[in-house]
JSON list of N, CA and C in Angstrom, two decimals:
[
{"chain": "A", "resi": 1, "resn": "MET", "atom": "N", "xyz": [3.08, -13.75, -12.84]},
{"chain": "A", "resi": 1, "resn": "MET", "atom": "CA", "xyz": [1.69, -13.49, -12.50]},
{"chain": "A", "resi": 1, "resn": "MET", "atom": "C", "xyz": [1.19, -15.12, -12.47]},
{"chain": "A", "resi": 2, "resn": "LEU", "atom": "N", "xyz": [0.22, -15.51, -11.63]},
{"chain": "A", "resi": 2, "resn": "LEU", "atom": "CA", "xyz": [-0.25, -16.73, -11.91]},
{"chain": "A", "resi": 2, "resn": "LEU", "atom": "C", "xyz": [-2.11, -16.20, -12.56]},
{"chain": "A", "resi": 3, "resn": "VAL", "atom": "N", "xyz": [-1.95, -17.04, -13.71]},
{"chain": "A", "resi": 3, "resn": "VAL", "atom": "CA", "xyz": [-3.46, -16.96, -14.01]},
{"chain": "A", "resi": 3, "resn": "VAL", "atom": "C", "xyz": [-4.24, -17.80, -13.95]},
{"chain": "A", "resi": 4, "resn": "LEU", "atom": "N", "xyz": [-5.62, -17.93, -13.36]},
{"chain": "A", "resi": 4, "resn": "LEU", "atom": "CA", "xyz": [-6.44, -19.12, -13.33]},
{"chain": "A", "resi": 4, "resn": "LEU", "atom": "C", "xyz": [-7.88, -18.62, -13.94]},
{"chain": "A", "resi": 5, "resn": "SER", "atom": "N", "xyz": [-8.40, -19.72, -14.19]},
{"chain": "A", "resi": 5, "resn": "SER", "atom": "CA", "xyz": [-9.81, -19.69, -14.72]},
{"chain": "A", "resi": 5, "resn": "SER", "atom": "C", "xyz": [-10.58, -20.10, -13.48]},
{"chain": "A", "resi": 6, "resn": "ARG", "atom": "N", "xyz": [-11.63, -19.44, -13.38]},
{"chain": "A", "resi": 6, "resn": "ARG", "atom": "CA", "xyz": [-12.75, -19.79, -11.90]},
{"chain": "A", "resi": 6, "resn": "ARG", "atom": "C", "xyz": [-14.21, -19.35, -12.69]},
{"chain": "A", "resi": 7, "resn": "LYS", "atom": "N", "xyz": [-15.07, -20.29, -12.55]},
{"chain": "A", "resi": 7, "resn": "LYS", "atom": "CA", "xyz": [-16.48, -19.91, -12.71]},
{"chain": "A", "resi": 7, "resn": "LYS", "atom": "C", "xyz": [-17.19, -19.55, -11.34]},
{"chain": "A", "resi": 8, "resn": "LYS", "atom": "N", "xyz": [-18.43, -19.28, -11.52]},
{"chain": "A", "resi": 8, "resn": "LYS", "atom": "CA", "xyz": [-18.99, -18.54, -10.81]},
{"chain": "A", "resi": 8, "resn": "LYS", "atom": "C", "xyz": [-19.23, -19.36, -9.42]},
{"chain": "A", "resi": 9, "resn": "GLY", "atom": "N", "xyz": [-18.90, -18.96, -8.34]},
{"chain": "A", "resi": 9, "resn": "GLY", "atom": "CA", "xyz": [-18.74, -20.00, -7.05]},
{"chain": "A", "resi": 9, "resn": "GLY", "atom": "C", "xyz": [-17.84, -20.56, -6.66]},
{"chain": "A", "resi": 10, "resn": "GLU", "atom": "N", "xyz": [-16.78, -20.61, -7.47]},
{"chain": "A", "resi": 10, "resn": "GLU", "atom": "CA", "xyz": [-15.58, -21.32, -7.39]},
{"chain": "A", "resi": 10, "resn": "GLU", "atom": "C", "xyz": [-14.49, -20.30, -6.73]},
{"chain": "A", "resi": 11, "resn": "SER", "atom": "N", "xyz": [-13.45, -20.87, -5.96]},
{"chain": "A", "resi": 11, "resn": "SER", "atom": "CA", "xyz": [-12.64, -20.19, -5.40]},
{"chain": "A", "resi": 11, "resn": "SER", "atom": "C", "xyz": [-11.34, -20.39, -5.51]},
{"chain": "A", "resi": 12, "resn": "ILE", "atom": "N", "xyz": [-10.25, -19.28, -4.94]},
{"chain": "A", "resi": 12, "resn": "ILE", "atom": "CA", "xyz": [-8.88, -19.93, -4.75]},
{"chain": "A", "resi": 12, "resn": "ILE", "atom": "C", "xyz": [-8.35, -19.42, -3.44]},
{"chain": "A", "resi": 13, "resn": "VAL", "atom": "N", "xyz": [-7.34, -20.37, -2.93]},
{"chain": "A", "resi": 13, "resn": "VAL", "atom": "CA", "xyz": [-7.30, -20.01, -1.34]},
{"chain": "A", "resi": 13, "resn": "VAL", "atom": "C", "xyz": [-5.61, -19.77, -1.51]},
{"chain": "A", "resi": 14, "resn": "ILE", "atom": "N", "xyz": [-5.00, -18.45, -0.77]},
{"chain": "A", "resi": 14, "resn": "ILE", "atom": "CA", "xyz": [-3.69, -17.92, -0.88]},
{"chain": "A", "resi": 14, "resn": "ILE", "atom": "C", "xyz": [-3.39, -18.25, 0.84]},
{"chain": "A", "resi": 15, "resn": "GLN", "atom": "N", "xyz": [-2.16, -18.72, 0.57]},
{"chain": "A", "resi": 15, "resn": "GLN", "atom": "CA", "xyz": [-1.71, -19.11, 2.04]},
{"chain": "A", "resi": 15, "resn": "GLN", "atom": "C", "xyz": [-2.31, -19.34, 3.24]},
{"chain": "A", "resi": 16, "resn": "ASP", "atom": "N", "xyz": [-3.30, -20.64, 2.97]},
{"chain": "A", "resi": 16, "resn": "ASP", "atom": "CA", "xyz": [-4.40, -21.10, 4.23]},
{"chain": "A", "resi": 16, "resn": "ASP", "atom": "C", "xyz": [-5.56, -20.04, 4.56]},
{"chain": "A", "resi": 17, "resn": "HIS", "atom": "N", "xyz": [-5.32, -18.54, 4.58]},
{"chain": "A", "resi": 17, "resn": "HIS", "atom": "CA", "xyz": [-6.09, -17.71, 5.29]},
{"chain": "A", "resi": 17, "resn": "HIS", "atom": "C", "xyz": [-6.74, -16.90, 4.61]},
{"chain": "A", "resi": 18, "resn": "ILE", "atom": "N", "xyz": [-6.59, -16.77, 3.27]},
{"chain": "A", "resi": 18, "resn": "ILE", "atom": "CA", "xyz": [-7.26, -15.97, 2.42]},
{"chain": "A", "resi": 18, "resn": "ILE", "atom": "C", "xyz": [-7.93, -16.40, 1.18]},
{"chain": "A", "resi": 19, "resn": "GLU", "atom": "N", "xyz": [-9.38, -16.42, 1.17]},
{"chain": "A", "resi": 19, "resn": "GLU", "atom": "CA", "xyz": [-10.26, -16.96, 0.17]},
{"chain": "A", "resi": 19, "resn": "GLU", "atom": "C", "xyz": [-10.72, -15.96, -1.00]},
{"chain": "A", "resi": 20, "resn": "VAL", "atom": "N", "xyz": [-10.57, -16.31, -2.23]},
{"chain": "A", "resi": 20, "resn": "VAL", "atom": "CA", "xyz": [-10.93, -15.19, -3.02]},
{"chain": "A", "resi": 20, "resn": "VAL", "atom": "C", "xyz": [-12.04, -16.32, -3.90]},
{"chain": "A", "resi": 21, "resn": "THR", "atom": "N", "xyz": [-13.23, -15.62, -3.89]},
{"chain": "A", "resi": 21, "resn": "THR", "atom": "CA", "xyz": [-14.47, -16.11, -4.60]},
{"chain": "A", "resi": 21, "resn": "THR", "atom": "C", "xyz": [-15.25, -15.65, -5.65]},
{"chain": "A", "resi": 22, "resn": "VAL", "atom": "N", "xyz": [-15.22, -16.28, -6.92]},
{"chain": "A", "resi": 22, "resn": "VAL", "atom": "CA", "xyz": [-15.99, -15.29, -7.78]},
{"chain": "A", "resi": 22, "resn": "VAL", "atom": "C", "xyz": [-17.46, -15.56, -7.61]},
{"chain": "A", "resi": 23, "resn": "LEU", "atom": "N", "xyz": [-18.14, -14.09, -7.27]},
{"chain": "A", "resi": 23, "resn": "LEU", "atom": "CA", "xyz": [-19.40, -14.01, -6.92]},
{"chain": "A", "resi": 23, "resn": "LEU", "atom": "C", "xyz": [-20.56, -13.86, -8.22]},
{"chain": "A", "resi": 24, "resn": "ALA", "atom": "N", "xyz": [-19.98, -13.31, -9.02]},
{"chain": "A", "resi": 24, "resn": "ALA", "atom": "CA", "xyz": [-20.57, -13.17, -10.43]},
{"chain": "A", "resi": 24, "resn": "ALA", "atom": "C", "xyz": [-20.09, -12.58, -11.54]},
{"chain": "A", "resi": 25, "resn": "VAL", "atom": "N", "xyz": [-20.54, -12.96, -12.61]},
{"chain": "A", "resi": 25, "resn": "VAL", "atom": "CA", "xyz": [-19.89, -12.25, -14.21]},
{"chain": "A", "resi": 25, "resn": "VAL", "atom": "C", "xyz": [-20.70, -11.95, -14.78]},
{"chain": "A", "resi": 26, "resn": "GLU", "atom": "N", "xyz": [-20.70, -10.31, -15.24]},
{"chain": "A", "resi": 26, "resn": "GLU", "atom": "CA", "xyz": [-21.72, -10.00, -15.82]},
{"chain": "A", "resi": 26, "resn": "GLU", "atom": "C", "xyz": [-21.09, -9.08, -16.93]},
{"chain": "A", "resi": 27, "resn": "GLY", "atom": "N", "xyz": [-21.04, -9.41, -18.18]},
{"chain": "A", "resi": 27, "resn": "GLY", "atom": "CA", "xyz": [-20.32, -8.78, -19.36]},
{"chain": "A", "resi": 27, "resn": "GLY", "atom": "C", "xyz": [-18.81, -8.84, -19.06]},
{"chain": "A", "resi": 28, "resn": "ASP", "atom": "N", "xyz": [-17.98, -7.29, -18.90]},
{"chain": "A", "resi": 28, "resn": "ASP", "atom": "CA", "xyz": [-16.52, -7.54, -18.55]},
{"chain": "A", "resi": 28, "resn": "ASP", "atom": "C", "xyz": [-16.47, -7.30, -16.99]},
{"chain": "A", "resi": 29, "resn": "THR", "atom": "N", "xyz": [-17.33, -7.23, -16.31]},
{"chain": "A", "resi": 29, "resn": "THR", "atom": "CA", "xyz": [-17.22, -7.34, -14.82]},
{"chain": "A", "resi": 29, "resn": "THR", "atom": "C", "xyz": [-17.33, -8.50, -14.23]},
{"chain": "A", "resi": 30, "resn": "VAL", "atom": "N", "xyz": [-16.35, -8.52, -13.37]},
{"chain": "A", "resi": 30, "resn": "VAL", "atom": "CA", "xyz": [-16.30, -9.89, -12.20]},
{"chain": "A", "resi": 30, "resn": "VAL", "atom": "C", "xyz": [-16.36, -9.53, -11.01]},
{"chain": "A", "resi": 31, "resn": "ARG", "atom": "N", "xyz": [-17.71, -9.92, -10.34]},
{"chain": "A", "resi": 31, "resn": "ARG", "atom": "CA", "xyz": [-17.70, -9.51, -8.72]},
{"chain": "A", "resi": 31, "resn": "ARG", "atom": "C", "xyz": [-17.01, -10.75, -7.91]},
{"chain": "A", "resi": 32, "resn": "ILE", "atom": "N", "xyz": [-15.99, -10.43, -7.29]},
{"chain": "A", "resi": 32, "resn": "ILE", "atom": "CA", "xyz": [-15.47, -11.14, -6.38]},
{"chain": "A", "resi": 32, "resn": "ILE", "atom": "C", "xyz": [-15.43, -10.98, -4.78]},
{"chain": "A", "resi": 33, "resn": "GLY", "atom": "N", "xyz": [-15.53, -11.95, -4.12]},
{"chain": "A", "resi": 33, "resn": "GLY", "atom": "CA", "xyz": [-15.50, -11.93, -2.88]},
{"chain": "A", "resi": 33, "resn": "GLY", "atom": "C", "xyz": [-14.16, -12.17, -1.79]},
{"chain": "A", "resi": 34, "resn": "ILE", "atom": "N", "xyz": [-13.49, -11.63, -0.91]},
{"chain": "A", "resi": 34, "resn": "ILE", "atom": "CA", "xyz": [-12.42, -12.19, -0.31]},
{"chain": "A", "resi": 34, "resn": "ILE", "atom": "C", "xyz": [-12.52, -12.25, 1.28]},
{"chain": "A", "resi": 35, "resn": "SER", "atom": "N", "xyz": [-12.27, -13.18, 1.34]},
{"chain": "A", "resi": 35, "resn": "SER", "atom": "CA", "xyz": [-12.32, -13.60, 2.88]},
{"chain": "A", "resi": 35, "resn": "SER", "atom": "C", "xyz": [-11.08, -13.59, 3.45]},
{"chain": "A", "resi": 36, "resn": "ALA", "atom": "N", "xyz": [-10.56, -12.80, 4.64]},
{"chain": "A", "resi": 36, "resn": "ALA", "atom": "CA", "xyz": [-9.35, -13.04, 4.84]},
{"chain": "A", "resi": 36, "resn": "ALA", "atom": "C", "xyz": [-9.31, -12.36, 6.54]},
{"chain": "A", "resi": 37, "resn": "PRO", "atom": "N", "xyz": [-8.18, -12.84, 7.26]},
{"chain": "A", "resi": 37, "resn": "PRO", "atom": "CA", "xyz": [-8.45, -12.30, 8.56]},
{"chain": "A", "resi": 37, "resn": "PRO", "atom": "C", "xyz": [-8.34, -10.60, 8.75]},
{"chain": "A", "resi": 38, "resn": "LYS", "atom": "N", "xyz": [-8.90, -10.21, 9.84]},
{"chain": "A", "resi": 38, "resn": "LYS", "atom": "CA", "xyz": [-8.85, -8.76, 10.19]},
{"chain": "A", "resi": 38, "resn": "LYS", "atom": "C", "xyz": [-7.61, -7.96, 10.14]},
{"chain": "A", "resi": 39, "resn": "HIS", "atom": "N", "xyz": [-6.85, -8.60, 10.21]},
{"chain": "A", "resi": 39, "resn": "HIS", "atom": "CA", "xyz": [-5.35, -7.80, 10.49]},
{"chain": "A", "resi": 39, "resn": "HIS", "atom": "C", "xyz": [-4.91, -7.49, 8.98]},
{"chain": "A", "resi": 40, "resn": "ILE", "atom": "N", "xyz": [-5.35, -8.36, 7.84]},
{"chain": "A", "resi": 40, "resn": "ILE", "atom": "CA", "xyz": [-4.88, -7.84, 6.60]},
{"chain": "A", "resi": 40, "resn": "ILE", "atom": "C", "xyz": [-5.57, -6.92, 6.01]},
{"chain": "A", "resi": 41, "resn": "ASP", "atom": "N", "xyz": [-4.97, -5.98, 5.49]},
{"chain": "A", "resi": 41, "resn": "ASP", "atom": "CA", "xyz": [-5.70, -4.85, 4.60]},
{"chain": "A", "resi": 41, "resn": "ASP", "atom": "C", "xyz": [-5.77, -5.24, 3.01]},
{"chain": "A", "resi": 42, "resn": "ILE", "atom": "N", "xyz": [-7.30, -4.83, 2.69]},
{"chain": "A", "resi": 42, "resn": "ILE", "atom": "CA", "xyz": [-7.50, -5.35, 1.33]},
{"chain": "A", "resi": 42, "resn": "ILE", "atom": "C", "xyz": [-7.95, -4.17, 0.59]},
{"chain": "A", "resi": 43, "resn": "PHE", "atom": "N", "xyz": [-7.15, -3.79, -0.36]},
{"chain": "A", "resi": 43, "resn": "PHE", "atom": "CA", "xyz": [-7.61, -2.21, -1.02]},
{"chain": "A", "resi": 43, "resn": "PHE", "atom": "C", "xyz": [-7.58, -2.46, -2.69]},
{"chain": "A", "resi": 44, "resn": "ARG", "atom": "N", "xyz": [-8.69, -1.83, -3.18]},
{"chain": "A", "resi": 44, "resn": "ARG", "atom": "CA", "xyz": [-8.76, -2.02, -4.61]},
{"chain": "A", "resi": 44, "resn": "ARG", "atom": "C", "xyz": [-7.35, -1.29, -4.96]},
{"chain": "A", "resi": 45, "resn": "GLN", "atom": "N", "xyz": [-6.70, -1.55, -6.19]},
{"chain": "A", "resi": 45, "resn": "GLN", "atom": "CA", "xyz": [-5.46, -1.01, -6.71]},
{"chain": "A", "resi": 45, "resn": "GLN", "atom": "C", "xyz": [-5.49, 0.60, -6.80]},
{"chain": "A", "resi": 46, "resn": "GLU", "atom": "N", "xyz": [-6.52, 1.24, -7.14]},
{"chain": "A", "resi": 46, "resn": "GLU", "atom": "CA", "xyz": [-6.45, 2.70, -7.38]},
{"chain": "A", "resi": 46, "resn": "GLU", "atom": "C", "xyz": [-6.45, 3.37, -6.01]},
{"chain": "A", "resi": 47, "resn": "ILE", "atom": "N", "xyz": [-6.85, 2.98, -5.21]},
{"chain": "A", "resi": 47, "resn": "ILE", "atom": "CA", "xyz": [-7.10, 3.17, -3.77]},
{"chain": "A", "resi": 47, "resn": "ILE", "atom": "C", "xyz": [-5.69, 2.91, -2.80]},
{"chain": "A", "resi": 48, "resn": "TYR", "atom": "N", "xyz": [-4.98, 2.05, -3.19]},
{"chain": "A", "resi": 48, "resn": "TYR", "atom": "CA", "xyz": [-3.80, 1.72, -2.53]},
{"chain": "A", "resi": 48, "resn": "TYR", "atom": "C", "xyz": [-2.64, 2.41, -3.22]},
{"chain": "A", "resi": 49, "resn": "THR", "atom": "N", "xyz": [-2.78, 2.70, -4.35]},
{"chain": "A", "resi": 49, "resn": "THR", "atom": "CA", "xyz": [-1.75, 3.80, -5.18]},
{"chain": "A", "resi": 49, "resn": "THR", "atom": "C", "xyz": [-2.20, 5.08, -4.63]},
{"chain": "A", "resi": 50, "resn": "ALA", "atom": "N", "xyz": [-3.40, 5.40, -4.37]},
{"chain": "A", "resi": 50, "resn": "ALA", "atom": "CA", "xyz": [-3.41, 6.81, -3.66]},
{"chain": "A", "resi": 50, "resn": "ALA", "atom": "C", "xyz": [-2.98, 6.93, -2.25]},
{"chain": "A", "resi": 51, "resn": "ILE", "atom": "N", "xyz": [-2.95, 5.94, -1.40]},
{"chain": "A", "resi": 51, "resn": "ILE", "atom": "CA", "xyz": [-2.60, 6.02, -0.33]},
{"chain": "A", "resi": 51, "resn": "ILE", "atom": "C", "xyz": [-1.13, 5.98, -0.02]},
{"chain": "A", "resi": 52, "resn": "GLN", "atom": "N", "xyz": [-0.55, 5.26, -0.93]},
{"chain": "A", "resi": 52, "resn": "GLN", "atom": "CA", "xyz": [0.77, 5.34, -1.36]},
{"chain": "A", "resi": 52, "resn": "GLN", "atom": "C", "xyz": [1.69, 6.68, -1.65]},
{"chain": "A", "resi": 53, "resn": "GLU", "atom": "N", "xyz": [0.78, 7.35, -2.62]},
{"chain": "A", "resi": 53, "resn": "GLU", "atom": "CA", "xyz": [1.22, 8.71, -3.14]},
{"chain": "A", "resi": 53, "resn": "GLU", "atom": "C", "xyz": [0.93, 9.56, -2.09]},
{"chain": "A", "resi": 54, "resn": "ALA", "atom": "N", "xyz": [-0.01, 9.72, -1.17]},
{"chain": "A", "resi": 54, "resn": "ALA", "atom": "CA", "xyz": [-0.16, 10.40, 0.03]},
{"chain": "A", "resi": 54, "resn": "ALA", "atom": "C", "xyz": [1.13, 10.17, 1.18]},
{"chain": "A", "resi": 55, "resn": "ASN", "atom": "N", "xyz": [1.12, 8.93, 1.30]},
{"chain": "A", "resi": 55, "resn": "ASN", "atom": "CA", "xyz": [2.23, 8.58, 2.36]},
{"chain": "A", "resi": 55, "resn": "ASN", "atom": "C", "xyz": [3.52, 9.31, 1.47]},
{"chain": "A", "resi": 56, "resn": "ARG", "atom": "N", "xyz": [3.89, 9.28, 0.49]},
{"chain": "A", "resi": 56, "resn": "ARG", "atom": "CA", "xyz": [5.20, 9.96, -0.08]},
{"chain": "A", "resi": 56, "resn": "ARG", "atom": "C", "xyz": [5.01, 11.54, -0.16]},
{"chain": "A", "resi": 57, "resn": "GLU", "atom": "N", "xyz": [3.91, 11.87, -0.10]},
{"chain": "A", "resi": 57, "resn": "GLU", "atom": "CA", "xyz": [3.96, 13.44, -0.07]},
{"chain": "A", "resi": 57, "resn": "GLU", "atom": "C", "xyz": [3.90, 13.78, 1.68]},
{"chain": "A", "resi": 58, "resn": "SER", "atom": "N", "xyz": [3.49, 13.05, 2.23]},
{"chain": "A", "resi": 58, "resn": "SER", "atom": "CA", "xyz": [3.52, 13.62, 3.61]},
{"chain": "A", "resi": 58, "resn": "SER", "atom": "C", "xyz": [4.91, 13.37, 4.38]},
{"chain": "A", "resi": 59, "resn": "VAL", "atom": "N", "xyz": [5.93, 12.59, 3.69]},
{"chain": "A", "resi": 59, "resn": "VAL", "atom": "CA", "xyz": [7.22, 12.14, 4.06]},
{"chain": "A", "resi": 59, "resn": "VAL", "atom": "C", "xyz": [8.24, 13.37, 3.36]},
{"chain": "A", "resi": 60, "resn": "THR", "atom": "N", "xyz": [7.79, 13.99, 2.33]},
{"chain": "A", "resi": 60, "resn": "THR", "atom": "CA", "xyz": [8.80, 14.81, 1.59]},
{"chain": "A", "resi": 60, "resn": "THR", "atom": "C", "xyz": [9.10, 16.02, 2.49]},
{"chain": "A", "resi": 61, "resn": "PRO", "atom": "N", "xyz": [8.06, 16.59, 2.81]},
{"chain": "A", "resi": 61, "resn": "PRO", "atom": "CA", "xyz": [8.32, 17.93, 3.87]},
{"chain": "A", "resi": 61, "resn": "PRO", "atom": "C", "xyz": [8.93, 17.58, 5.11]},
{"chain": "A", "resi": 62, "resn": "LEU", "atom": "N", "xyz": [8.75, 16.32, 5.82]},
{"chain": "A", "resi": 62, "resn": "LEU", "atom": "CA", "xyz": [9.75, 16.02, 6.54]},
{"chain": "A", "resi": 62, "resn": "LEU", "atom": "C", "xyz": [11.39, 15.85, 6.08]},
{"chain": "A", "resi": 63, "resn": "ALA", "atom": "N", "xyz": [11.63, 15.33, 4.99]},
{"chain": "A", "resi": 63, "resn": "ALA", "atom": "CA", "xyz": [12.88, 15.27, 4.79]},
{"chain": "A", "resi": 63, "resn": "ALA", "atom": "C", "xyz": [13.55, 16.72, 4.34]},
{"chain": "A", "resi": 64, "resn": "ALA", "atom": "N", "xyz": [12.37, 17.35, 3.88]},
{"chain": "A", "resi": 64, "resn": "ALA", "atom": "CA", "xyz": [13.21, 19.03, 3.73]},
{"chain": "A", "resi": 64, "resn": "ALA", "atom": "C", "xyz": [13.34, 19.58, 5.13]},
{"chain": "A", "resi": 65, "resn": "ASN", "atom": "N", "xyz": [12.74, 19.30, 5.91]},
{"chain": "A", "resi": 65, "resn": "ASN", "atom": "CA", "xyz": [12.78, 19.88, 7.36]},
{"chain": "A", "resi": 65, "resn": "ASN", "atom": "C", "xyz": [14.22, 19.49, 7.75]},
{"chain": "A", "resi": 66, "resn": "ILE", "atom": "N", "xyz": [14.18, 17.94, 7.76]},
{"chain": "A", "resi": 66, "resn": "ILE", "atom": "CA", "xyz": [15.48, 17.26, 8.27]},
{"chain": "A", "resi": 66, "resn": "ILE", "atom": "C", "xyz": [16.89, 18.10, 7.46]},
{"chain": "A", "resi": 67, "resn": "ASP", "atom": "N", "xyz": [16.90, 18.17, 6.50]},
{"chain": "A", "resi": 67, "resn": "ASP", "atom": "CA", "xyz": [17.87, 18.88, 5.65]},
{"chain": "A", "resi": 67, "resn": "ASP", "atom": "C", "xyz": [18.32, 20.13, 6.32]},
{"chain": "A", "resi": 68, "resn": "ALA", "atom": "N", "xyz": [17.40, 20.82, 6.44]},
{"chain": "A", "resi": 68, "resn": "ALA", "atom": "CA", "xyz": [17.50, 22.23, 6.98]},
{"chain": "A", "resi": 68, "resn": "ALA", "atom": "C", "xyz": [17.83, 22.30, 8.24]},
{"chain": "A", "resi": 69, "resn": "PHE", "atom": "N", "xyz": [17.37, 21.38, 9.13]},
{"chain": "A", "resi": 69, "resn": "PHE", "atom": "CA", "xyz": [18.08, 21.12, 10.71]},
{"chain": "A", "resi": 69, "resn": "PHE", "atom": "C", "xyz": [19.46, 20.92, 10.47]},
{"chain": "A", "resi": 70, "resn": "MET", "atom": "N", "xyz": [19.69, 19.90, 9.75]},
{"chain": "A", "resi": 70, "resn": "MET", "atom": "CA", "xyz": [20.99, 19.35, 9.66]},
{"chain": "A", "resi": 70, "resn": "MET", "atom": "C", "xyz": [21.90, 20.66, 9.26]},
{"chain": "A", "resi": 71, "resn": "GLU", "atom": "N", "xyz": [21.51, 21.36, 8.28]},
{"chain": "A", "resi": 71, "resn": "GLU", "atom": "CA", "xyz": [22.30, 22.48, 7.80]},
{"chain": "A", "resi": 71, "resn": "GLU", "atom": "C", "xyz": [22.52, 23.22, 8.80]},
{"chain": "A", "resi": 72, "resn": "ARG", "atom": "N", "xyz": [21.64, 23.69, 9.83]},
{"chain": "A", "resi": 72, "resn": "ARG", "atom": "CA", "xyz": [21.65, 24.74, 10.64]},
{"chain": "A", "resi": 72, "resn": "ARG", "atom": "C", "xyz": [22.70, 24.26, 11.60]},
{"chain": "A", "resi": 73, "resn": "LEU", "atom": "N", "xyz": [22.51, 22.78, 11.79]},
{"chain": "A", "resi": 73, "resn": "LEU", "atom": "CA", "xyz": [23.52, 22.11, 12.90]},
{"chain": "A", "resi": 73, "resn": "LEU", "atom": "C", "xyz": [24.83, 22.35, 12.82]},
{"chain": "A", "resi": 74, "resn": "ARG", "atom": "N", "xyz": [25.09, 22.07, 11.39]},
{"chain": "A", "resi": 74, "resn": "ARG", "atom": "CA", "xyz": [26.54, 22.25, 10.94]},
{"chain": "A", "resi": 74, "resn": "ARG", "atom": "C", "xyz": [26.96, 23.79, 10.94]},
{"chain": "A", "resi": 75, "resn": "LYS", "atom": "N", "xyz": [26.11, 24.42, 10.64]},
{"chain": "A", "resi": 75, "resn": "LYS", "atom": "CA", "xyz": [26.49, 25.95, 10.60]},
{"chain": "A", "resi": 75, "resn": "LYS", "atom": "C", "xyz": [26.89, 26.52, 12.34]},
{"chain": "A", "resi": 76, "resn": "THR", "atom": "N", "xyz": [25.98, 25.79, 13.27]},
{"chain": "A", "resi": 76, "resn": "THR", "atom": "CA", "xyz": [26.36, 26.03, 14.73]},
{"chain": "A", "resi": 76, "resn": "THR", "atom": "C", "xyz": [27.68, 25.52, 14.99]},
{"chain": "A", "resi": 77, "resn": "GLU", "atom": "N", "xyz": [27.88, 24.14, 14.63]},
{"chain": "A", "resi": 77, "resn": "GLU", "atom": "CA", "xyz": [29.26, 23.47, 14.87]},
{"chain": "A", "resi": 77, "resn": "GLU", "atom": "C", "xyz": [30.15, 24.25, 14.35]},
{"chain": "A", "resi": 78, "resn": "ASN", "atom": "N", "xyz": [30.26, 24.90, 13.14]},
{"chain": "A", "resi": 78, "resn": "ASN", "atom": "CA", "xyz": [31.40, 25.63, 12.42]},
{"chain": "A", "resi": 78, "resn": "ASN", "atom": "C", "xyz": [31.67, 26.95, 13.28]},
{"chain": "A", "resi": 79, "resn": "LYS", "atom": "N", "xyz": [30.84, 27.49, 13.98]},
{"chain": "A", "resi": 79, "resn": "LYS", "atom": "CA", "xyz": [30.75, 28.74, 14.84]},
{"chain": "A", "resi": 79, "resn": "LYS", "atom": "C", "xyz": [31.52, 28.59, 16.00]},
{"chain": "A", "resi": 80, "resn": "LYS", "atom": "N", "xyz": [31.43, 27.18, 16.56]},
{"chain": "A", "resi": 80, "resn": "LYS", "atom": "CA", "xyz": [32.07, 26.95, 17.75]},
{"chain": "A", "resi": 80, "resn": "LYS", "atom": "C", "xyz": [33.15, 26.89, 17.49]},
{"chain": "A", "resi": 81, "resn": "ASP", "atom": "N", "xyz": [34.08, 26.25, 16.39]},
{"chain": "A", "resi": 81, "resn": "ASP", "atom": "CA", "xyz": [35.24, 26.09, 15.90]},
{"chain": "A", "resi": 81, "resn": "ASP", "atom": "C", "xyz": [35.93, 27.33, 15.56]}
]
């Protein structure tokens, strides 16, 4: 992890296209602004984690359905023999 010190109004640039600017510092809270191309998704970490979990949950039933389908297919093939 890269650790940088920035003051209000100062920025960092990531790969020429993303700029992160410190907008305000109030106690333990830092407000930042992020400028990035529209095709780059930016999420708070807790939202990103929730999206990833929802994606995993949506795949689980599919995997179970595929397993059940493959088992039925094997049984059908065995009946033919």
